[in-house]
């Protein structure tokens, strides 16, 4: 057997270090091959526990030291429960102390954590506790043996009348109720706030599909130059106008659209009102004008102006731009139609200047 030297257990310190800062340890390094496997596991577990405790500094891990849950302020109890559920039951791994039972000595077994996953062990009281019963304990249904005092009668655990199994009780027992609440609290996807978020996301998705359906109908009617409104747009009408009939046509082609539009949509979110149609048209018109402006850039351009009176006897002025785009192609784009009080040259000039300045088109390039 080889002799071991003191350097196997102590590390040499530099001479320039002060005496106050020097420290030696007679604990073998966890990475040393001479350290038993059980010691390595214990050191690793303690490191994990220390990490958890550093992340949750305000919560006592040892069940024998922490106060009962109902002693906390009412507005803090749910928050504390969620934190403890996130940490989980305290199940340390170390050399559990032996307890004398008449002429026998028994100790807590780590395998019981697997058999009873709700079990906790207190190093302070050297006793076992119930994690879910602690979380949902109340003054009227207090489980003192497994939440305050602790259980340590290890001799009877493997007996036929096991106290741990008796604590679990029937389906309607306090422990079973606490277990169900613990499982529900662990299942984050079932929390009410997550449910609300999911419902909100569903409503947003439906509203977007409704709006896309109306936008497609507006695009098609504007492209074809068709009228939007009908003479009779009531639900009993056989022809409700181009816009509503086009929306209904999309609903017949796509079941996903058919389940949410027109009569199946919410009364305050149908997206088919005339004001909605006008707003969609206005947004699209602005996008088209921006595209035309991007095509012109700083090139020279001409204007074509005309005036006419519509059926309501209102005088309107139309403005068309003629220019050469970057590809060298001559383009004529309808830009604007505005109502004017009269057709005098001063009035038309004022309106033309207003349109050009609004779109940042320089008069010098005209």
CSV table of C-alpha atoms in Angstrom, one decimal:
chain,number,residue,atom,x,y,z
A,1,UNK,CA,0.0,0.0,0.0
A,2,UNK,CA,1.5,3.3,-1.1
A,3,UNK,CA,2.0,6.1,1.5
A,4,UNK,CA,0.2,9.3,0.9
A,5,UNK,CA,1.9,12.6,1.5
A,6,UNK,CA,0.4,15.8,3.0
A,7,UNK,CA,0.4,17.4,-0.5
A,8,UNK,CA,-2.3,15.0,-1.4
A,9,UNK,CA,-4.7,16.8,0.9
A,10,UNK,CA,-3.3,20.3,1.2
A,11,UNK,CA,-2.5,22.8,-1.6
A,12,UNK,CA,0.7,24.8,-1.5
A,13,UNK,CA,0.2,28.6,-1.1
A,14,UNK,CA,2.4,31.3,-2.7
A,15,UNK,CA,4.9,33.0,-0.3
A,16,UNK,CA,3.8,36.5,-1.3
A,17,UNK,CA,0.3,36.0,0.0
A,18,UNK,CA,-0.5,37.4,3.4
A,19,UNK,CA,-1.1,35.2,6.3
A,20,UNK,CA,-4.6,36.5,6.8
A,21,UNK,CA,-5.6,35.4,3.3
A,22,UNK,CA,-4.2,31.9,3.6
A,23,UNK,CA,-6.7,29.2,4.1
A,24,UNK,CA,-6.4,25.4,3.9
A,25,UNK,CA,-9.0,22.7,3.7
A,26,UNK,CA,-8.7,19.1,4.7
A,27,UNK,CA,-11.8,18.2,2.6
A,28,UNK,CA,-10.9,16.2,-0.4
A,29,UNK,CA,-11.7,17.8,-3.8
A,30,UNK,CA,-15.0,16.5,-5.3
A,31,UNK,CA,-13.1,15.8,-8.5
A,32,UNK,CA,-10.5,13.7,-6.9
A,33,UNK,CA,-10.6,10.0,-7.9
A,34,UNK,CA,-10.1,9.0,-4.2
A,35,UNK,CA,-13.4,10.5,-3.1
A,36,UNK,CA,-16.3,8.0,-2.7
A,37,UNK,CA,-19.1,8.2,-5.2
A,38,UNK,CA,-21.7,8.9,-2.6
A,39,UNK,CA,-19.7,11.9,-1.3
A,40,UNK,CA,-19.5,13.2,-4.9
A,41,UNK,CA,-23.3,12.9,-5.3
A,42,UNK,CA,-23.8,14.7,-1.9
A,43,UNK,CA,-21.5,17.5,-2.9
A,44,UNK,CA,-23.3,17.9,-6.2
A,45,UNK,CA,-26.7,18.0,-4.6
A,46,UNK,CA,-25.6,20.6,-2.1
A,47,UNK,CA,-24.3,22.7,-4.9
A,48,UNK,CA,-27.7,22.5,-6.6
A,49,UNK,CA,-29.5,23.3,-3.4
A,50,UNK,CA,-27.2,26.3,-2.8
A,51,UNK,CA,-27.9,27.6,-6.3
A,52,UNK,CA,-31.7,27.3,-5.7
A,53,UNK,CA,-31.5,29.0,-2.3
A,54,UNK,CA,-29.4,31.8,-3.9
A,55,UNK,CA,-32.2,32.3,-6.5
A,56,UNK,CA,-34.9,32.2,-3.9
A,57,UNK,CA,-33.4,34.0,-0.9
A,58,UNK,CA,-36.7,34.8,0.8
A,59,UNK,CA,-38.1,31.3,0.9
A,60,UNK,CA,-37.1,28.7,3.5
A,61,UNK,CA,-36.3,25.3,2.0
A,62,UNK,CA,-36.2,23.3,5.2
A,63,UNK,CA,-39.8,22.3,6.0
A,64,UNK,CA,-39.0,22.2,9.7
A,65,UNK,CA,-38.0,25.8,9.8
A,66,UNK,CA,-40.5,27.6,7.6
A,67,UNK,CA,-43.8,29.0,9.0
A,68,UNK,CA,-47.1,27.5,8.1
A,69,UNK,CA,-48.6,28.9,4.9
A,70,UNK,CA,-51.7,30.5,6.4
A,71,UNK,CA,-49.5,32.7,8.7
A,72,UNK,CA,-48.4,34.7,5.7
A,73,UNK,CA,-50.5,37.8,4.6
A,74,UNK,CA,-53.5,36.8,2.5
A,75,UNK,CA,-52.4,38.8,-0.5
A,76,UNK,CA,-49.0,37.1,-0.5
A,77,UNK,CA,-50.0,33.4,0.0
A,78,UNK,CA,-50.7,32.7,-3.7
A,79,UNK,CA,-47.4,34.2,-4.7
A,80,UNK,CA,-45.5,32.2,-2.1
A,81,UNK,CA,-47.3,29.0,-3.2
A,82,UNK,CA,-46.2,29.6,-6.8
A,83,UNK,CA,-42.6,30.1,-5.8
A,84,UNK,CA,-42.6,27.0,-3.7
A,85,UNK,CA,-44.2,25.0,-6.5
A,86,UNK,CA,-41.4,26.3,-8.8
A,87,UNK,CA,-38.8,25.1,-6.4
A,88,UNK,CA,-40.4,21.8,-5.6
A,89,UNK,CA,-40.3,19.7,-2.4
A,90,UNK,CA,-37.1,19.6,-0.3
A,91,UNK,CA,-35.6,16.2,-0.8
A,92,UNK,CA,-31.9,16.3,0.3
A,93,UNK,CA,-29.4,13.5,-0.1
A,94,UNK,CA,-27.1,12.9,2.8
A,95,UNK,CA,-26.5,10.4,5.6
A,96,UNK,CA,-29.8,10.3,7.3
A,97,UNK,CA,-29.5,10.0,11.1
A,98,UNK,CA,-30.4,6.8,12.9
A,99,UNK,CA,-33.3,6.8,15.3
A,100,UNK,CA,-33.6,4.3,18.2
A,101,UNK,CA,-36.8,2.2,18.2
A,102,UNK,CA,-36.5,0.0,21.4
A,103,UNK,CA,-33.8,-2.4,20.3
A,104,UNK,CA,-33.6,-1.4,16.7
A,105,UNK,CA,-32.2,1.6,14.9
A,106,UNK,CA,-33.8,2.9,11.7
A,107,UNK,CA,-33.3,5.9,9.4
A,108,UNK,CA,-35.1,7.7,6.6
A,109,UNK,CA,-34.6,6.1,3.2
A,110,UNK,CA,-34.0,8.1,0.0
A,111,UNK,CA,-36.1,5.6,-2.0
A,112,UNK,CA,-39.2,6.8,-0.2
A,113,UNK,CA,-39.0,10.1,-2.2
A,114,UNK,CA,-39.6,8.0,-5.3
A,115,UNK,CA,-42.5,6.0,-3.7
A,116,UNK,CA,-44.0,9.1,-2.2
A,117,UNK,CA,-43.0,12.1,-4.4
A,118,UNK,CA,-44.9,14.5,-2.2
A,119,UNK,CA,-42.5,13.7,0.7
A,120,UNK,CA,-40.0,16.2,2.2
A,121,UNK,CA,-37.2,15.8,4.7
A,122,UNK,CA,-36.2,18.4,7.3
A,123,UNK,CA,-32.6,18.3,8.3
A,124,UNK,CA,-33.4,20.6,11.2
A,125,UNK,CA,-36.0,18.4,12.8
A,126,UNK,CA,-34.8,15.1,11.2
A,127,UNK,CA,-38.4,14.5,10.2
A,128,UNK,CA,-40.6,14.0,7.1
A,129,UNK,CA,-43.2,16.5,5.9
A,130,UNK,CA,-45.9,16.6,3.2
A,131,UNK,CA,-45.2,19.3,0.6
A,132,UNK,CA,-48.8,19.7,-0.9
A,133,UNK,CA,-50.4,19.7,2.5
A,134,UNK,CA,-48.1,22.5,3.6
A,135,UNK,CA,-48.9,24.5,0.5
A,136,UNK,CA,-52.7,24.3,1.0
A,137,UNK,CA,-52.9,23.9,4.8
A,138,UNK,CA,-55.6,25.9,6.6
A,139,UNK,CA,-56.3,26.5,10.3
A,140,UNK,CA,-59.5,24.5,10.2
A,141,UNK,CA,-58.0,21.5,8.3
A,142,UNK,CA,-54.5,21.6,9.7
A,143,UNK,CA,-52.3,18.5,9.2
A,144,UNK,CA,-49.9,19.1,12.1
A,145,UNK,CA,-48.1,15.8,11.9
A,146,UNK,CA,-47.0,16.4,8.3
A,147,UNK,CA,-46.8,20.2,8.2
A,148,UNK,CA,-45.7,21.4,11.6
A,149,UNK,CA,-44.4,18.7,13.9
A,150,UNK,CA,-42.9,16.2,11.3
A,151,UNK,CA,-43.1,12.4,11.1
A,152,UNK,CA,-40.1,10.2,12.1
A,153,UNK,CA,-41.5,6.8,13.0
A,154,UNK,CA,-39.4,5.1,10.3
A,155,UNK,CA,-40.0,1.6,11.8
A,156,UNK,CA,-43.7,1.6,10.6
A,157,UNK,CA,-43.2,2.9,7.1
A,158,UNK,CA,-42.8,-0.5,5.5
A,159,UNK,CA,-45.5,-2.1,7.7
A,160,UNK,CA,-49.0,-3.1,6.4
A,161,UNK,CA,-50.5,-0.1,8.2
A,162,UNK,CA,-48.1,2.4,6.8
A,163,UNK,CA,-48.6,5.9,8.2
A,164,UNK,CA,-47.5,7.5,4.9
A,165,UNK,CA,-50.2,5.6,3.0
A,166,UNK,CA,-52.7,6.4,5.7
A,167,UNK,CA,-51.9,10.1,5.3
A,168,UNK,CA,-52.6,9.8,1.6
A,169,UNK,CA,-56.1,8.5,2.5
A,170,UNK,CA,-59.0,8.1,0.1
A,171,UNK,CA,-59.8,10.1,-3.1
A,172,UNK,CA,-61.7,12.7,-1.2
A,173,UNK,CA,-59.1,13.2,1.6
A,174,UNK,CA,-57.4,16.5,2.4
A,175,UNK,CA,-54.1,15.2,1.1
A,176,UNK,CA,-55.7,14.1,-2.2
A,177,UNK,CA,-57.3,17.5,-2.6
A,178,UNK,CA,-54.0,19.2,-1.9
A,179,UNK,CA,-52.3,16.9,-4.5
A,180,UNK,CA,-54.9,18.0,-7.1
A,181,UNK,CA,-54.3,21.6,-6.3
A,182,UNK,CA,-50.5,21.1,-6.5
A,183,UNK,CA,-50.8,19.4,-9.9
A,184,UNK,CA,-53.0,22.2,-11.2
A,185,UNK,CA,-50.6,24.9,-10.0
A,186,UNK,CA,-47.7,23.1,-11.7
A,187,UNK,CA,-49.6,23.0,-15.0
A,188,UNK,CA,-48.9,26.6,-16.0
A,189,UNK,CA,-50.9,26.3,-19.3
A,190,UNK,CA,-54.1,25.8,-17.3
A,191,UNK,CA,-53.7,29.0,-15.2
A,192,UNK,CA,-56.4,31.6,-15.7
A,193,UNK,CA,-54.1,34.3,-16.9
A,194,UNK,CA,-52.8,31.9,-19.7
A,195,UNK,CA,-56.3,31.0,-20.6
A,196,UNK,CA,-57.2,34.7,-20.9
A,197,UNK,CA,-54.1,35.2,-23.1
A,198,UNK,CA,-55.1,32.3,-25.3
A,199,UNK,CA,-58.6,33.6,-25.7
A,200,UNK,CA,-57.3,37.0,-26.5
A,201,UNK,CA,-55.0,35.5,-29.2
A,202,UNK,CA,-57.9,33.6,-30.7
A,203,UNK,CA,-60.1,36.8,-30.9
A,204,UNK,CA,-57.2,38.7,-32.5
A,205,UNK,CA,-56.7,36.0,-35.1
A,206,UNK,CA,-60.5,36.0,-35.9
A,207,UNK,CA,-60.6,39.8,-36.2
A,208,UNK,CA,-57.6,39.8,-38.5
A,209,UNK,CA,-59.3,37.2,-40.8
A,210,UNK,CA,-62.5,39.3,-40.8
A,211,UNK,CA,-60.6,42.4,-41.7
A,212,UNK,CA,-58.6,40.6,-44.5
A,213,UNK,CA,-61.9,39.3,-45.9
A,214,UNK,CA,-63.3,42.9,-46.1
A,215,UNK,CA,-60.0,44.2,-47.6
A,216,UNK,CA,-60.0,41.5,-50.3
A,217,UNK,CA,-63.6,42.5,-51.3
A,218,UNK,CA,-62.7,46.2,-51.4
A,219,UNK,CA,-59.6,45.5,-53.5
A,220,UNK,CA,-61.6,43.5,-56.1
A,221,UNK,CA,-64.4,46.0,-56.3
A,222,UNK,CA,-62.0,49.0,-56.6
A,223,UNK,CA,-60.0,47.2,-59.3
A,224,UNK,CA,-63.1,46.5,-61.3
A,225,UNK,CA,-64.6,49.9,-60.7
A,226,UNK,CA,-67.8,48.4,-59.3
A,227,UNK,CA,-70.3,49.9,-56.9
A,228,UNK,CA,-70.1,48.8,-53.3
A,229,UNK,CA,-73.6,49.4,-51.9
A,230,UNK,CA,-76.9,47.7,-52.8
A,231,UNK,CA,-80.4,49.0,-52.8
A,232,UNK,CA,-81.4,46.5,-50.1
A,233,UNK,CA,-78.7,45.2,-47.7
A,234,UNK,CA,-81.0,43.6,-45.2
A,235,UNK,CA,-80.5,40.0,-44.2
A,236,UNK,CA,-83.7,39.0,-46.1
A,237,UNK,CA,-82.6,40.5,-49.4
A,238,UNK,CA,-81.7,38.3,-52.3
A,239,UNK,CA,-79.1,40.7,-53.5
A,240,UNK,CA,-77.4,42.7,-50.7
A,241,UNK,CA,-75.0,44.6,-52.9
A,242,UNK,CA,-71.6,43.8,-54.4
A,243,UNK,CA,-69.6,44.2,-51.2
A,244,UNK,CA,-71.7,42.0,-49.0
A,245,UNK,CA,-72.3,39.4,-51.7
A,246,UNK,CA,-68.5,39.2,-52.3
A,247,UNK,CA,-67.9,38.7,-48.6
A,248,UNK,CA,-70.6,35.9,-48.6
A,249,UNK,CA,-68.9,34.4,-51.6
A,250,UNK,CA,-65.6,34.1,-49.8
A,251,UNK,CA,-67.5,32.6,-46.8
A,252,UNK,CA,-68.9,29.8,-49.0
A,253,UNK,CA,-65.5,29.0,-50.4
A,254,UNK,CA,-63.7,28.9,-47.0
A,255,UNK,CA,-65.3,27.3,-43.9
A,256,UNK,CA,-62.8,29.2,-41.6
A,257,UNK,CA,-64.2,32.5,-43.0
A,258,UNK,CA,-67.8,31.2,-43.0
A,259,UNK,CA,-67.6,30.5,-39.3
A,260,UNK,CA,-66.8,34.1,-38.4
A,261,UNK,CA,-68.3,36.6,-40.9
A,262,UNK,CA,-71.6,38.3,-41.4
A,263,UNK,CA,-74.3,36.9,-39.1
A,264,UNK,CA,-71.7,34.7,-37.2
A,265,UNK,CA,-69.5,37.6,-36.3
A,266,UNK,CA,-69.7,39.7,-33.2
A,267,UNK,CA,-72.1,42.6,-33.5
A,268,UNK,CA,-69.4,45.1,-32.7
A,269,UNK,CA,-66.8,43.6,-35.0
A,270,UNK,CA,-68.3,42.7,-38.4
A,271,UNK,CA,-66.0,45.0,-40.4
A,272,UNK,CA,-68.6,45.5,-43.1
A,273,UNK,CA,-70.1,48.9,-42.2
A,274,UNK,CA,-69.9,51.6,-45.0
A,275,UNK,CA,-67.5,53.6,-42.8
A,276,UNK,CA,-65.2,50.6,-42.7
A,277,UNK,CA,-65.4,50.3,-46.4
A,278,UNK,CA,-64.5,53.9,-46.9
A,279,UNK,CA,-61.6,53.7,-44.5
A,280,UNK,CA,-60.2,50.7,-46.3
A,281,UNK,CA,-60.5,52.5,-49.6
A,282,UNK,CA,-58.8,55.6,-48.2
A,283,UNK,CA,-55.9,53.6,-46.9
A,284,UNK,CA,-55.5,51.8,-50.2
A,285,UNK,CA,-55.7,55.1,-52.1
A,286,UNK,CA,-52.9,56.6,-50.0
A,287,UNK,CA,-50.7,53.5,-50.6
A,288,UNK,CA,-51.2,53.9,-54.4
A,289,UNK,CA,-50.4,57.6,-54.3
A,290,UNK,CA,-47.2,56.8,-52.3
A,291,UNK,CA,-46.2,54.2,-55.0
A,292,UNK,CA,-46.8,56.8,-57.7
A,293,UNK,CA,-44.7,59.4,-55.8
A,294,UNK,CA,-41.9,56.8,-55.5
A,295,UNK,CA,-41.9,56.2,-59.2
A,296,UNK,CA,-41.6,59.9,-60.0
A,297,UNK,CA,-38.8,60.6,-57.6
A,298,UNK,CA,-37.2,63.9,-58.7
A,299,UNK,CA,-37.9,63.5,-62.4
A,300,UNK,CA,-39.8,66.0,-64.6
A,301,UNK,CA,-43.6,65.6,-64.9
A,302,UNK,CA,-46.6,67.0,-66.6
A,303,UNK,CA,-50.1,67.4,-65.2
A,304,UNK,CA,-53.5,66.9,-66.8
A,305,UNK,CA,-56.4,68.8,-65.1
A,306,UNK,CA,-60.1,68.6,-65.8
A,307,UNK,CA,-63.2,69.5,-64.0
A,308,UNK,CA,-66.7,68.1,-64.1
A,309,UNK,CA,-70.0,68.2,-62.2
A,310,UNK,CA,-71.3,64.9,-60.7
A,311,UNK,CA,-74.9,63.8,-60.3
A,312,UNK,CA,-75.2,65.7,-57.0
A,313,UNK,CA,-74.3,68.9,-58.9
A,314,UNK,CA,-71.0,69.3,-57.1
A,315,UNK,CA,-68.0,70.5,-59.1
A,316,UNK,CA,-64.9,68.3,-58.9
A,317,UNK,CA,-61.4,68.6,-60.2
A,318,UNK,CA,-59.3,65.6,-61.3
A,319,UNK,CA,-55.5,65.6,-61.5
A,320,UNK,CA,-53.5,63.2,-63.6
A,321,UNK,CA,-49.7,63.0,-63.6
A,322,UNK,CA,-47.7,62.2,-66.7
A,323,UNK,CA,-44.0,61.2,-66.3
A,324,UNK,CA,-41.3,58.9,-67.4
A,325,UNK,CA,-40.4,56.2,-64.9
A,326,UNK,CA,-36.9,54.8,-64.2
A,327,UNK,CA,-37.4,52.2,-66.9
A,328,UNK,CA,-38.0,54.9,-69.5
A,329,UNK,CA,-41.7,54.1,-69.9
A,330,UNK,CA,-44.2,57.0,-70.1
A,331,UNK,CA,-46.8,56.7,-67.4
A,332,UNK,CA,-50.1,58.5,-66.8
A,333,UNK,CA,-51.4,58.0,-63.3
A,334,UNK,CA,-54.7,59.3,-61.8
A,335,UNK,CA,-53.6,61.1,-58.7
A,336,UNK,CA,-56.4,63.0,-57.0
A,337,UNK,CA,-60.0,64.1,-57.3
A,338,UNK,CA,-61.1,67.1,-55.1
A,339,UNK,CA,-64.3,69.1,-54.7
A,340,UNK,CA,-64.0,72.8,-55.8
A,341,UNK,CA,-66.3,75.7,-55.3
A,342,UNK,CA,-65.9,76.9,-58.9
A,343,UNK,CA,-63.8,76.5,-62.0
A,344,UNK,CA,-61.9,79.8,-61.9
A,345,UNK,CA,-58.2,79.6,-62.7
A,346,UNK,CA,-57.3,80.9,-59.2
A,347,UNK,CA,-59.3,78.2,-57.5
A,348,UNK,CA,-57.9,75.4,-59.7
A,349,UNK,CA,-54.3,76.7,-59.2
A,350,UNK,CA,-54.8,76.8,-55.4
A,351,UNK,CA,-56.0,73.2,-55.3
A,352,UNK,CA,-53.2,72.0,-57.7
A,353,UNK,CA,-50.6,73.6,-55.5
A,354,UNK,CA,-52.1,72.0,-52.4
A,355,UNK,CA,-52.0,68.5,-54.0
A,356,UNK,CA,-48.4,68.9,-55.2
A,357,UNK,CA,-47.1,70.2,-51.9
A,358,UNK,CA,-48.9,67.5,-50.0
A,359,UNK,CA,-47.1,64.8,-52.0
A,360,UNK,CA,-43.8,66.9,-52.0
A,361,UNK,CA,-43.8,67.4,-55.7
A,362,UNK,CA,-41.8,70.5,-56.7
A,363,UNK,CA,-43.5,72.9,-59.0
A,364,UNK,CA,-40.1,73.6,-60.7
A,365,UNK,CA,-40.2,70.0,-62.0
A,366,UNK,CA,-43.6,70.4,-63.6
